Amino acid sequence: MSSTDVLIAAGVYMPEREQLLAIRRYLVDHHLEFRRIMAGKKLRSLMQETETLSLTRPPKGFAADDPAIDLIMCKQWGLSATLPVERATSPGLLKDVVERFRVAAPLIRLLNTPLVGKPKRSLF
């Protein structure tokens, strides 16, 4: 990304220690749902998985052979999309942002569940 781009991002970035542990514990049982969301065609067409910071070994309390270990070793999870800077002043920017947040909402809902519980209604 350069200063001539518009970045749209969604996810969990630099969570506090307790938040990180809660998300990791949640992913142990919900990694298949996470993977299903991330594999969605619409999501993949509009956003890319952000580069994640990962540990070099499993965090304390998590088994190296856990099926979710690749997700558990992450320090953050997210998606992003880069648009040309010209979109920033175009009437279509709002549509672009809303469309991307709409497809990212299931991932955000999943990552927020261990932090705040299940939302009463959908964000989008």
CSV table of N, CA, C and O in Angstrom, one decimal:
chain,number,residue,atom,x,y,z
A,1,MET,N,0.8,-1.2,0.0
A,1,MET,CA,0.0,0.0,0.0
A,1,MET,C,0.9,1.2,0.0
A,1,MET,O,1.9,1.3,0.6
A,2,SER,N,0.4,2.3,-0.7
A,2,SER,CA,1.2,3.5,-0.7
A,2,SER,C,0.3,4.7,-0.3
A,2,SER,O,-0.9,4.4,0.0
A,3,SER,N,0.8,5.8,-0.2
A,3,SER,CA,0.0,7.0,0.2
A,3,SER,C,-1.0,7.4,-0.9
A,3,SER,O,-1.8,8.3,-0.8
A,4,THR,N,-1.0,6.7,-2.0
A,4,THR,CA,-1.9,6.9,-3.1
A,4,THR,C,-3.0,5.9,-3.1
A,4,THR,O,-3.7,5.7,-4.2
A,5,ASP,N,-3.2,5.2,-2.1
A,5,ASP,CA,-4.3,4.2,-2.0
A,5,ASP,C,-5.2,4.5,-0.8
A,5,ASP,O,-4.9,5.2,0.1
A,6,VAL,N,-6.4,3.9,-0.9
A,6,VAL,CA,-7.4,3.9,0.2
A,6,VAL,C,-7.4,2.5,0.8
A,6,VAL,O,-7.6,1.5,0.0
A,7,LEU,N,-7.2,2.4,2.0
A,7,LEU,CA,-7.2,1.1,2.7
A,7,LEU,C,-8.5,0.9,3.5
A,7,LEU,O,-8.9,1.8,4.3
A,8,ILE,N,-9.2,-0.2,3.3
A,8,ILE,CA,-10.3,-0.6,4.1
A,8,ILE,C,-9.9,-1.8,4.8
A,8,ILE,O,-9.5,-2.8,4.2
A,9,ALA,N,-10.0,-1.8,6.1
A,9,ALA,CA,-9.6,-3.0,6.9
A,9,ALA,C,-10.6,-3.3,8.0
A,9,ALA,O,-11.3,-2.4,8.5
A,10,ALA,N,-10.6,-4.6,8.3
A,10,ALA,CA,-11.5,-5.1,9.4
A,10,ALA,C,-10.8,-6.3,10.1
A,10,ALA,O,-10.2,-7.1,9.4
A,11,GLY,N,-11.0,-6.4,11.4
A,11,GLY,CA,-10.4,-7.5,12.1
A,11,GLY,C,-10.0,-7.1,13.5
A,11,GLY,O,-10.5,-6.2,14.1
A,12,VAL,N,-9.1,-7.9,14.1
A,12,VAL,CA,-8.6,-7.7,15.4
A,12,VAL,C,-7.1,-7.4,15.3
A,12,VAL,O,-6.4,-8.2,14.8
A,13,TYR,N,-6.8,-6.2,15.6
A,13,TYR,CA,-5.4,-5.7,15.5
A,13,TYR,C,-4.8,-5.4,16.8
A,13,TYR,O,-5.4,-4.6,17.6
A,14,MET,N,-3.7,-5.9,17.2
A,14,MET,CA,-3.0,-5.7,18.4
A,14,MET,C,-3.9,-5.9,19.7
A,14,MET,O,-4.1,-5.0,20.5
A,15,PRO,N,-4.6,-7.0,19.8
A,15,PRO,CA,-5.5,-7.2,21.0
A,15,PRO,C,-4.6,-7.3,22.3
A,15,PRO,O,-3.5,-7.6,22.3
A,16,GLU,N,-5.3,-6.9,23.4
A,16,GLU,CA,-4.7,-7.0,24.7
A,16,GLU,C,-4.5,-8.4,25.0
A,16,GLU,O,-5.1,-9.3,24.4
A,17,ARG,N,-3.7,-8.7,26.0
A,17,ARG,CA,-3.3,-10.1,26.3
A,17,ARG,C,-4.5,-11.0,26.6
A,17,ARG,O,-4.7,-12.1,26.1
A,18,GLU,N,-5.5,-10.4,27.4
A,18,GLU,CA,-6.7,-11.2,27.8
A,18,GLU,C,-7.6,-11.4,26.6
A,18,GLU,O,-8.2,-12.5,26.4
A,19,GLN,N,-7.6,-10.4,25.7
A,19,GLN,CA,-8.4,-10.6,24.5
A,19,GLN,C,-7.8,-11.6,23.5
A,19,GLN,O,-8.5,-12.5,23.0
A,20,LEU,N,-6.5,-11.6,23.4
A,20,LEU,CA,-5.8,-12.5,22.6
A,20,LEU,C,-6.0,-14.0,23.1
A,20,LEU,O,-6.4,-14.9,22.3
A,21,LEU,N,-5.9,-14.2,24.4
A,21,LEU,CA,-6.2,-15.5,24.9
A,21,LEU,C,-7.6,-16.0,24.7
A,21,LEU,O,-7.9,-17.1,24.3
A,22,ALA,N,-8.6,-15.1,24.9
A,22,ALA,CA,-10.0,-15.4,24.7
A,22,ALA,C,-10.3,-15.8,23.3
A,22,ALA,O,-10.9,-16.8,23.0
A,23,ILE,N,-9.7,-15.1,22.3
A,23,ILE,CA,-9.9,-15.4,20.9
A,23,ILE,C,-9.2,-16.7,20.6
A,23,ILE,O,-9.8,-17.6,19.9
A,24,ARG,N,-8.0,-16.9,21.0
A,24,ARG,CA,-7.3,-18.2,20.8
A,24,ARG,C,-8.1,-19.4,21.3
A,24,ARG,O,-8.3,-20.4,20.7
A,25,ARG,N,-8.6,-19.3,22.5
A,25,ARG,CA,-9.4,-20.4,23.1
A,25,ARG,C,-10.7,-20.6,22.3
A,25,ARG,O,-11.1,-21.7,22.1
A,26,TYR,N,-11.3,-19.6,21.8
A,26,TYR,CA,-12.5,-19.7,21.0
A,26,TYR,C,-12.2,-20.4,19.7
A,26,TYR,O,-13.0,-21.2,19.2
A,27,LEU,N,-11.1,-20.0,19.1
A,27,LEU,CA,-10.7,-20.6,17.8
A,27,LEU,C,-10.4,-22.1,17.9
A,27,LEU,O,-10.6,-22.8,16.9
A,28,VAL,N,-10.0,-22.6,19.1
A,28,VAL,CA,-9.8,-24.0,19.2
A,28,VAL,C,-11.1,-24.8,18.8
A,28,VAL,O,-11.0,-25.8,18.1
A,29,ASP,N,-12.3,-24.3,19.2
A,29,ASP,CA,-13.5,-25.0,18.9
A,29,ASP,C,-14.2,-24.4,17.7
A,29,ASP,O,-15.2,-25.0,17.2
A,30,HIS,N,-13.8,-23.3,17.2
A,30,HIS,CA,-14.5,-22.6,16.1
A,30,HIS,C,-13.6,-22.4,14.9
A,30,HIS,O,-13.9,-21.6,14.0
A,31,HIS,N,-12.5,-23.1,14.8
A,31,HIS,CA,-11.6,-22.9,13.7
A,31,HIS,C,-12.2,-23.2,12.3
A,31,HIS,O,-11.9,-22.6,11.3
A,32,LEU,N,-13.0,-24.2,12.3
A,32,LEU,CA,-13.7,-24.6,11.0
A,32,LEU,C,-14.6,-23.5,10.5
A,32,LEU,O,-14.6,-23.2,9.3
A,33,GLU,N,-15.3,-22.9,11.4
A,33,GLU,CA,-16.2,-21.8,11.0
A,33,GLU,C,-15.3,-20.6,10.5
A,33,GLU,O,-15.7,-20.0,9.5
A,34,PHE,N,-14.2,-20.3,11.2
A,34,PHE,CA,-13.3,-19.3,10.8
A,34,PHE,C,-12.8,-19.5,9.4
A,34,PHE,O,-12.8,-18.7,8.5
A,35,ARG,N,-12.4,-20.8,9.1
A,35,ARG,CA,-11.9,-21.2,7.8
A,35,ARG,C,-13.0,-21.1,6.7
A,35,ARG,O,-12.7,-20.6,5.6
A,36,ARG,N,-14.2,-21.5,7.1
A,36,ARG,CA,-15.3,-21.4,6.1
A,36,ARG,C,-15.6,-19.9,5.7
A,36,ARG,O,-15.7,-19.6,4.6
A,37,ILE,N,-15.6,-19.1,6.7
A,37,ILE,CA,-15.8,-17.6,6.5
A,37,ILE,C,-14.7,-17.1,5.5
A,37,ILE,O,-15.0,-16.4,4.5
A,38,MET,N,-13.5,-17.4,5.9
A,38,MET,CA,-12.3,-16.9,5.1
A,38,MET,C,-12.3,-17.4,3.7
A,38,MET,O,-11.7,-16.8,2.8
A,39,ALA,N,-12.9,-18.6,3.5
A,39,ALA,CA,-12.9,-19.2,2.1
A,39,ALA,C,-14.0,-18.7,1.3
A,39,ALA,O,-14.1,-19.1,0.1
A,40,GLY,N,-14.9,-17.9,1.8
A,40,GLY,CA,-16.1,-17.4,1.0
A,40,GLY,C,-15.7,-16.7,-0.2
A,40,GLY,O,-14.8,-15.9,-0.2
A,41,LYS,N,-16.3,-17.1,-1.3
A,41,LYS,CA,-16.0,-16.5,-2.7
A,41,LYS,C,-16.2,-15.0,-2.7
A,41,LYS,O,-15.4,-14.3,-3.2
A,42,LYS,N,-17.3,-14.5,-2.2
A,42,LYS,CA,-17.6,-13.1,-2.2
A,42,LYS,C,-16.5,-12.3,-1.3
A,42,LYS,O,-16.0,-11.3,-1.8
A,43,LEU,N,-16.2,-12.9,-0.2
A,43,LEU,CA,-15.2,-12.3,0.7
A,43,LEU,C,-13.8,-12.2,-0.1
A,43,LEU,O,-13.2,-11.2,-0.1
A,44,ARG,N,-13.4,-13.3,-0.6
A,44,ARG,CA,-12.2,-13.4,-1.4
A,44,ARG,C,-12.1,-12.5,-2.6
A,44,ARG,O,-11.1,-12.0,-2.9
A,45,SER,N,-13.3,-12.2,-3.2
A,45,SER,CA,-13.3,-11.3,-4.3
A,45,SER,C,-13.1,-9.8,-4.0
A,45,SER,O,-12.7,-9.0,-4.8
A,46,LEU,N,-13.5,-9.5,-2.7
A,46,LEU,CA,-13.5,-8.1,-2.3
A,46,LEU,C,-12.3,-7.8,-1.3
A,46,LEU,O,-11.9,-6.6,-1.2
A,47,MET,N,-11.8,-8.8,-0.6
A,47,MET,CA,-10.8,-8.5,0.4
A,47,MET,C,-9.8,-9.6,0.5
A,47,MET,O,-10.0,-10.7,0.0
A,48,GLN,N,-8.6,-9.3,1.1
A,48,GLN,CA,-7.6,-10.2,1.2
A,48,GLN,C,-7.3,-10.4,2.7
A,48,GLN,O,-7.4,-9.4,3.5
A,49,GLU,N,-6.8,-11.5,3.1
A,49,GLU,CA,-6.3,-11.7,4.5
A,49,GLU,C,-5.1,-10.9,4.7
A,49,GLU,O,-4.2,-10.8,3.9
A,50,THR,N,-5.1,-10.1,5.8
A,50,THR,CA,-4.0,-9.3,6.1
A,50,THR,C,-2.8,-10.1,6.6
A,50,THR,O,-3.0,-11.2,7.1
A,51,GLU,N,-1.6,-9.7,6.4
A,51,GLU,CA,-0.4,-10.4,6.8
A,51,GLU,C,-0.5,-10.4,8.4
A,51,GLU,O,-0.7,-9.4,9.0
A,52,THR,N,-0.3,-11.6,8.9
A,52,THR,CA,-0.5,-11.8,10.3
A,52,THR,C,0.9,-11.9,11.0
A,52,THR,O,1.8,-12.4,10.4
A,53,LEU,N,0.9,-11.4,12.2
A,53,LEU,CA,2.1,-11.6,13.0
A,53,LEU,C,1.9,-12.9,13.7
A,53,LEU,O,0.8,-13.2,14.3
A,54,SER,N,2.8,-13.8,13.7
A,54,SER,CA,2.7,-15.2,14.3
A,54,SER,C,3.8,-15.5,15.2
A,54,SER,O,4.9,-15.0,15.1
A,55,LEU,N,3.5,-16.3,16.2
A,55,LEU,CA,4.5,-16.8,17.1
A,55,LEU,C,5.3,-17.9,16.3
A,55,LEU,O,4.9,-18.4,15.3
A,56,THR,N,6.5,-18.2,16.9
A,56,THR,CA,7.3,-19.2,16.3
A,56,THR,C,7.0,-20.6,16.9
A,56,THR,O,7.4,-21.6,16.3
A,57,ARG,N,6.4,-20.6,18.0
A,57,ARG,CA,5.9,-21.9,18.6
A,57,ARG,C,4.6,-21.7,19.3
A,57,ARG,O,4.2,-20.5,19.6
A,58,PRO,N,3.9,-22.7,19.6
A,58,PRO,CA,2.6,-22.6,20.2
A,58,PRO,C,2.6,-21.8,21.5
A,58,PRO,O,3.6,-22.0,22.3
A,59,PRO,N,1.6,-21.0,21.8
A,59,PRO,CA,1.6,-20.3,23.1
A,59,PRO,C,1.3,-21.3,24.2
A,59,PRO,O,0.8,-22.4,24.0
A,60,LYS,N,1.7,-20.9,25.4
A,60,LYS,CA,1.6,-21.8,26.6
A,60,LYS,C,0.1,-22.2,26.7
A,60,LYS,O,-0.8,-21.3,26.6
A,61,GLY,N,-0.1,-23.5,27.0
A,61,GLY,CA,-1.5,-24.0,27.2
A,61,GLY,C,-2.1,-24.5,25.9
A,61,GLY,O,-3.3,-25.0,26.0
A,62,PHE,N,-1.5,-24.4,24.8
A,62,PHE,CA,-2.1,-24.9,23.5
A,62,PHE,C,-1.2,-26.0,22.9
A,62,PHE,O,0.1,-25.8,22.9
A,63,ALA,N,-1.8,-27.0,22.5
A,63,ALA,CA,-1.0,-28.2,21.9
A,63,ALA,C,-0.5,-27.9,20.5
A,63,ALA,O,-1.3,-27.3,19.7
A,64,ALA,N,0.7,-28.3,20.2
A,64,ALA,CA,1.3,-28.1,18.9
A,64,ALA,C,0.5,-28.8,17.8
A,64,ALA,O,0.5,-28.4,16.6
A,65,ASP,N,-0.2,-29.9,18.2
A,65,ASP,CA,-0.9,-30.7,17.2
A,65,ASP,C,-2.4,-30.3,17.1
A,65,ASP,O,-3.2,-31.0,16.4
A,66,ASP,N,-2.8,-29.2,17.7
A,66,ASP,CA,-4.2,-28.8,17.7
A,66,ASP,C,-4.5,-28.4,16.2
A,66,ASP,O,-3.7,-27.8,15.5
A,67,PRO,N,-5.7,-28.9,15.7
A,67,PRO,CA,-6.1,-28.5,14.3
A,67,PRO,C,-6.1,-27.0,14.0
A,67,PRO,O,-6.1,-26.6,12.9
A,68,ALA,N,-6.3,-26.2,15.1
A,68,ALA,CA,-6.3,-24.8,14.9
A,68,ALA,C,-5.0,-24.1,15.2
A,68,ALA,O,-5.0,-22.8,15.2
A,69,ILE,N,-3.9,-24.8,15.3
A,69,ILE,CA,-2.7,-24.2,15.8
A,69,ILE,C,-2.2,-23.1,14.9
A,69,ILE,O,-1.6,-22.1,15.4
A,70,ASP,N,-2.4,-23.2,13.6
A,70,ASP,CA,-2.0,-22.1,12.7
A,70,ASP,C,-2.7,-20.8,13.0
A,70,ASP,O,-2.1,-19.7,13.0
A,71,LEU,N,-4.0,-20.9,13.4
A,71,LEU,CA,-4.8,-19.7,13.8
A,71,LEU,C,-4.4,-19.2,15.2
A,71,LEU,O,-4.4,-18.1,15.5
A,72,ILE,N,-4.2,-20.2,16.1
A,72,ILE,CA,-3.8,-19.9,17.5
A,72,ILE,C,-2.5,-19.2,17.6
A,72,ILE,O,-2.3,-18.3,18.5
A,73,MET,N,-1.6,-19.5,16.7
A,73,MET,CA,-0.3,-18.9,16.8
A,73,MET,C,-0.3,-17.4,16.3
A,73,MET,O,0.7,-16.7,16.4
A,74,CYS,N,-1.4,-17.0,15.7
A,74,CYS,CA,-1.5,-15.6,15.2
A,74,CYS,C,-1.6,-14.7,16.3
A,74,CYS,O,-2.2,-15.0,17.4
A,75,LYS,N,-1.1,-13.5,16.2
A,75,LYS,CA,-1.3,-12.4,17.2
A,75,LYS,C,-2.4,-11.4,16.8
A,75,LYS,O,-2.8,-10.6,17.6
A,76,GLN,N,-2.9,-11.5,15.5
A,76,GLN,CA,-4.0,-10.7,15.1
A,76,GLN,C,-4.6,-11.4,13.8
A,76,GLN,O,-4.0,-12.3,13.2
A,77,TRP,N,-5.8,-11.0,13.5
A,77,TRP,CA,-6.6,-11.6,12.4
A,77,TRP,C,-7.3,-10.5,11.7
A,77,TRP,O,-7.9,-9.6,12.3
A,78,GLY,N,-7.3,-10.5,10.4
A,78,GLY,CA,-8.0,-9.5,9.7
A,78,GLY,C,-8.0,-9.6,8.2
A,78,GLY,O,-7.4,-10.5,7.6
A,79,LEU,N,-8.7,-8.6,7.6
A,79,LEU,CA,-8.9,-8.6,6.2
A,79,LEU,C,-8.7,-7.1,5.7
A,79,LEU,O,-8.8,-6.2,6.5
A,80,SER,N,-8.3,-7.0,4.5
A,80,SER,CA,-8.1,-5.6,4.0
A,80,SER,C,-8.4,-5.6,2.5
A,80,SER,O,-8.4,-6.6,1.8
A,81,ALA,N,-8.7,-4.4,2.0
A,81,ALA,CA,-8.8,-4.1,0.6
A,81,ALA,C,-8.2,-2.8,0.3
A,81,ALA,O,-8.2,-1.9,1.1
A,82,THR,N,-7.5,-2.7,-0.8
A,82,THR,CA,-6.9,-1.5,-1.3
A,82,THR,C,-7.5,-1.0,-2.5
A,82,THR,O,-7.7,-1.7,-3.5
A,83,LEU,N,-7.9,0.3,-2.5
A,83,LEU,CA,-8.6,0.9,-3.6
A,83,LEU,C,-7.7,2.1,-4.1
A,83,LEU,O,-7.0,2.7,-3.3
A,84,PRO,N,-7.8,2.4,-5.4
A,84,PRO,CA,-7.1,3.6,-5.9
A,84,PRO,C,-7.5,4.9,-5.1
A,84,PRO,O,-8.7,5.0,-4.8
A,85,VAL,N,-6.6,5.8,-5.0
A,85,VAL,CA,-6.9,7.0,-4.2
A,85,VAL,C,-8.1,7.8,-4.8
A,85,VAL,O,-8.8,8.5,-4.1
A,86,GLU,N,-8.3,7.7,-6.1
A,86,GLU,CA,-9.4,8.4,-6.8
A,86,GLU,C,-10.7,8.0,-6.2
A,86,GLU,O,-11.7,8.8,-6.2
A,87,ARG,N,-10.8,6.8,-5.6
A,87,ARG,CA,-12.1,6.4,-5.0
A,87,ARG,C,-12.5,7.2,-3.8
A,87,ARG,O,-13.6,7.3,-3.4
A,88,ALA,N,-11.5,7.8,-3.2
A,88,ALA,CA,-11.7,8.5,-1.9
A,88,ALA,C,-12.6,9.7,-2.1
A,88,ALA,O,-13.3,10.1,-1.2
A,89,THR,N,-12.6,10.3,-3.3
A,89,THR,CA,-13.5,11.4,-3.6
A,89,THR,C,-14.6,11.1,-4.5
A,89,THR,O,-15.3,12.0,-5.0
A,90,SER,N,-14.8,9.8,-4.8
A,90,SER,CA,-15.9,9.5,-5.7
A,90,SER,C,-17.2,9.2,-4.9
A,90,SER,O,-17.1,8.8,-3.8
A,91,PRO,N,-18.3,9.3,-5.6
A,91,PRO,CA,-19.6,9.0,-4.9
A,91,PRO,C,-19.7,7.5,-4.6
A,91,PRO,O,-20.5,7.2,-3.7
A,92,GLY,N,-18.9,6.7,-5.2
A,92,GLY,CA,-19.0,5.2,-5.0
A,92,GLY,C,-18.3,4.7,-3.7
A,92,GLY,O,-18.3,3.6,-3.4
A,93,LEU,N,-17.5,5.6,-3.1
A,93,LEU,CA,-16.7,5.2,-1.9
A,93,LEU,C,-17.6,4.6,-0.8
A,93,LEU,O,-17.2,3.5,-0.3
A,94,LEU,N,-18.6,5.2,-0.5
A,94,LEU,CA,-19.5,4.7,0.6
A,94,LEU,C,-20.0,3.3,0.2
A,94,LEU,O,-19.9,2.4,1.1
A,95,LYS,N,-20.4,3.1,-1.0
A,95,LYS,CA,-20.8,1.7,-1.4
A,95,LYS,C,-19.7,0.7,-1.3
A,95,LYS,O,-19.9,-0.4,-0.8
A,96,ASP,N,-18.5,1.1,-1.7
A,96,ASP,CA,-17.3,0.2,-1.7
A,96,ASP,C,-17.0,-0.2,-0.2
A,96,ASP,O,-16.8,-1.3,0.1
A,97,VAL,N,-17.1,0.8,0.7
A,97,VAL,CA,-16.8,0.5,2.1
A,97,VAL,C,-17.8,-0.4,2.7
A,97,VAL,O,-17.5,-1.4,3.4
A,98,VAL,N,-19.1,0.0,2.5
A,98,VAL,CA,-20.2,-0.8,3.1
A,98,VAL,C,-20.2,-2.2,2.5
A,98,VAL,O,-20.4,-3.2,3.3
A,99,GLU,N,-20.0,-2.4,1.3
A,99,GLU,CA,-19.9,-3.7,0.7
A,99,GLU,C,-18.8,-4.6,1.3
A,99,GLU,O,-19.0,-5.8,1.6
A,100,ARG,N,-17.7,-4.0,1.5
A,100,ARG,CA,-16.6,-4.8,2.1
A,100,ARG,C,-16.8,-5.1,3.6
A,100,ARG,O,-16.5,-6.1,4.1
A,101,PHE,N,-17.4,-4.1,4.3
A,101,PHE,CA,-17.7,-4.4,5.7
A,101,PHE,C,-18.8,-5.4,5.9
A,101,PHE,O,-18.8,-6.2,6.8
A,102,ARG,N,-19.7,-5.4,4.9
A,102,ARG,CA,-20.8,-6.4,4.9
A,102,ARG,C,-20.2,-7.8,4.8
A,102,ARG,O,-20.6,-8.7,5.6
A,103,VAL,N,-19.3,-8.0,3.9
A,103,VAL,CA,-18.7,-9.4,3.7
A,103,VAL,C,-17.8,-9.7,4.9
A,103,VAL,O,-17.6,-10.9,5.1
A,104,ALA,N,-17.2,-8.7,5.5
A,104,ALA,CA,-16.3,-9.0,6.6
A,104,ALA,C,-17.0,-9.2,8.0
A,104,ALA,O,-16.5,-9.7,8.9
A,105,ALA,N,-18.3,-8.8,8.0
A,105,ALA,CA,-19.1,-8.8,9.3
A,105,ALA,C,-19.1,-10.2,9.9
A,105,ALA,O,-18.9,-10.3,11.1
A,106,PRO,N,-19.3,-11.3,9.2
A,106,PRO,CA,-19.3,-12.6,9.8
A,106,PRO,C,-17.9,-12.9,10.5
A,106,PRO,O,-17.9,-13.5,11.6
A,107,LEU,N,-16.8,-12.5,9.9
A,107,LEU,CA,-15.5,-12.8,10.6
A,107,LEU,C,-15.4,-11.9,11.9
A,107,LEU,O,-15.0,-12.4,12.9
A,108,ILE,N,-15.8,-10.7,11.8
A,108,ILE,CA,-15.8,-9.8,13.0
A,108,ILE,C,-16.7,-10.3,14.1
A,108,ILE,O,-16.3,-10.3,15.2
A,109,ARG,N,-17.8,-10.8,13.7
A,109,ARG,CA,-18.8,-11.4,14.7
A,109,ARG,C,-18.1,-12.6,15.4
A,109,ARG,O,-18.2,-12.7,16.6
A,110,LEU,N,-17.5,-13.4,14.6
A,110,LEU,CA,-16.8,-14.6,15.1
A,110,LEU,C,-15.7,-14.2,16.1
A,110,LEU,O,-15.6,-14.7,17.2
A,111,LEU,N,-14.9,-13.3,15.7
A,111,LEU,CA,-13.7,-12.8,16.5
A,111,LEU,C,-14.2,-12.1,17.8
A,111,LEU,O,-13.5,-12.1,18.8
A,112,ASN,N,-15.3,-11.4,17.7
A,112,ASN,CA,-15.8,-10.6,18.8
A,112,ASN,C,-16.6,-11.5,19.8
A,112,ASN,O,-16.7,-11.1,21.0
A,113,THR,N,-17.1,-12.6,19.4
A,113,THR,CA,-17.9,-13.5,20.3
A,113,THR,C,-17.3,-13.8,21.6
A,113,THR,O,-17.9,-13.6,22.6
A,114,PRO,N,-16.0,-14.2,21.6
A,114,PRO,CA,-15.4,-14.5,22.9
A,114,PRO,C,-15.1,-13.3,23.8
A,114,PRO,O,-14.9,-13.4,25.0
A,115,LEU,N,-15.2,-12.1,23.2
A,115,LEU,CA,-15.0,-10.9,23.9
A,115,LEU,C,-16.2,-10.2,24.4
A,115,LEU,O,-16.3,-9.7,25.5
A,116,VAL,N,-17.3,-10.3,23.7
A,116,VAL,CA,-18.6,-9.7,24.1
A,116,VAL,C,-19.8,-10.5,24.0
A,116,VAL,O,-20.9,-10.1,24.3
A,117,GLY,N,-19.7,-11.8,23.7
A,117,GLY,CA,-20.8,-12.7,23.5
A,117,GLY,C,-21.5,-12.5,22.2
A,117,GLY,O,-21.0,-11.7,21.3
A,118,LYS,N,-22.5,-13.2,21.9
A,118,LYS,CA,-23.2,-13.2,20.6
A,118,LYS,C,-24.0,-11.9,20.5
A,118,LYS,O,-24.8,-11.5,21.4
A,119,PRO,N,-23.9,-11.2,19.4
A,119,PRO,CA,-24.8,-10.0,19.2
A,119,PRO,C,-26.2,-10.3,19.1
A,119,PRO,O,-26.6,-11.4,18.6
A,120,LYS,N,-27.1,-9.5,19.6
A,120,LYS,CA,-28.5,-9.7,19.5
A,120,LYS,C,-29.1,-9.6,18.1
A,120,LYS,O,-30.0,-10.2,17.7
A,121,ARG,N,-28.4,-8.7,17.3
A,121,ARG,CA,-28.8,-8.6,15.9
A,121,ARG,C,-27.6,-8.4,15.1
A,121,ARG,O,-26.6,-7.9,15.5
A,122,SER,N,-27.7,-8.7,13.8
A,122,SER,CA,-26.6,-8.5,12.8
A,122,SER,C,-26.3,-7.0,12.7
A,122,SER,O,-27.1,-6.2,12.7
A,123,LEU,N,-25.0,-6.8,12.5
A,123,LEU,CA,-24.5,-5.4,12.2
A,123,LEU,C,-25.0,-5.0,10.8
A,123,LEU,O,-25.2,-3.8,10.6
A,124,PHE,N,-25.1,-5.9,9.8
A,124,PHE,CA,-25.5,-5.6,8.5
A,124,PHE,C,-26.6,-6.5,8.1
A,124,PHE,O,-26.7,-7.6,8.4
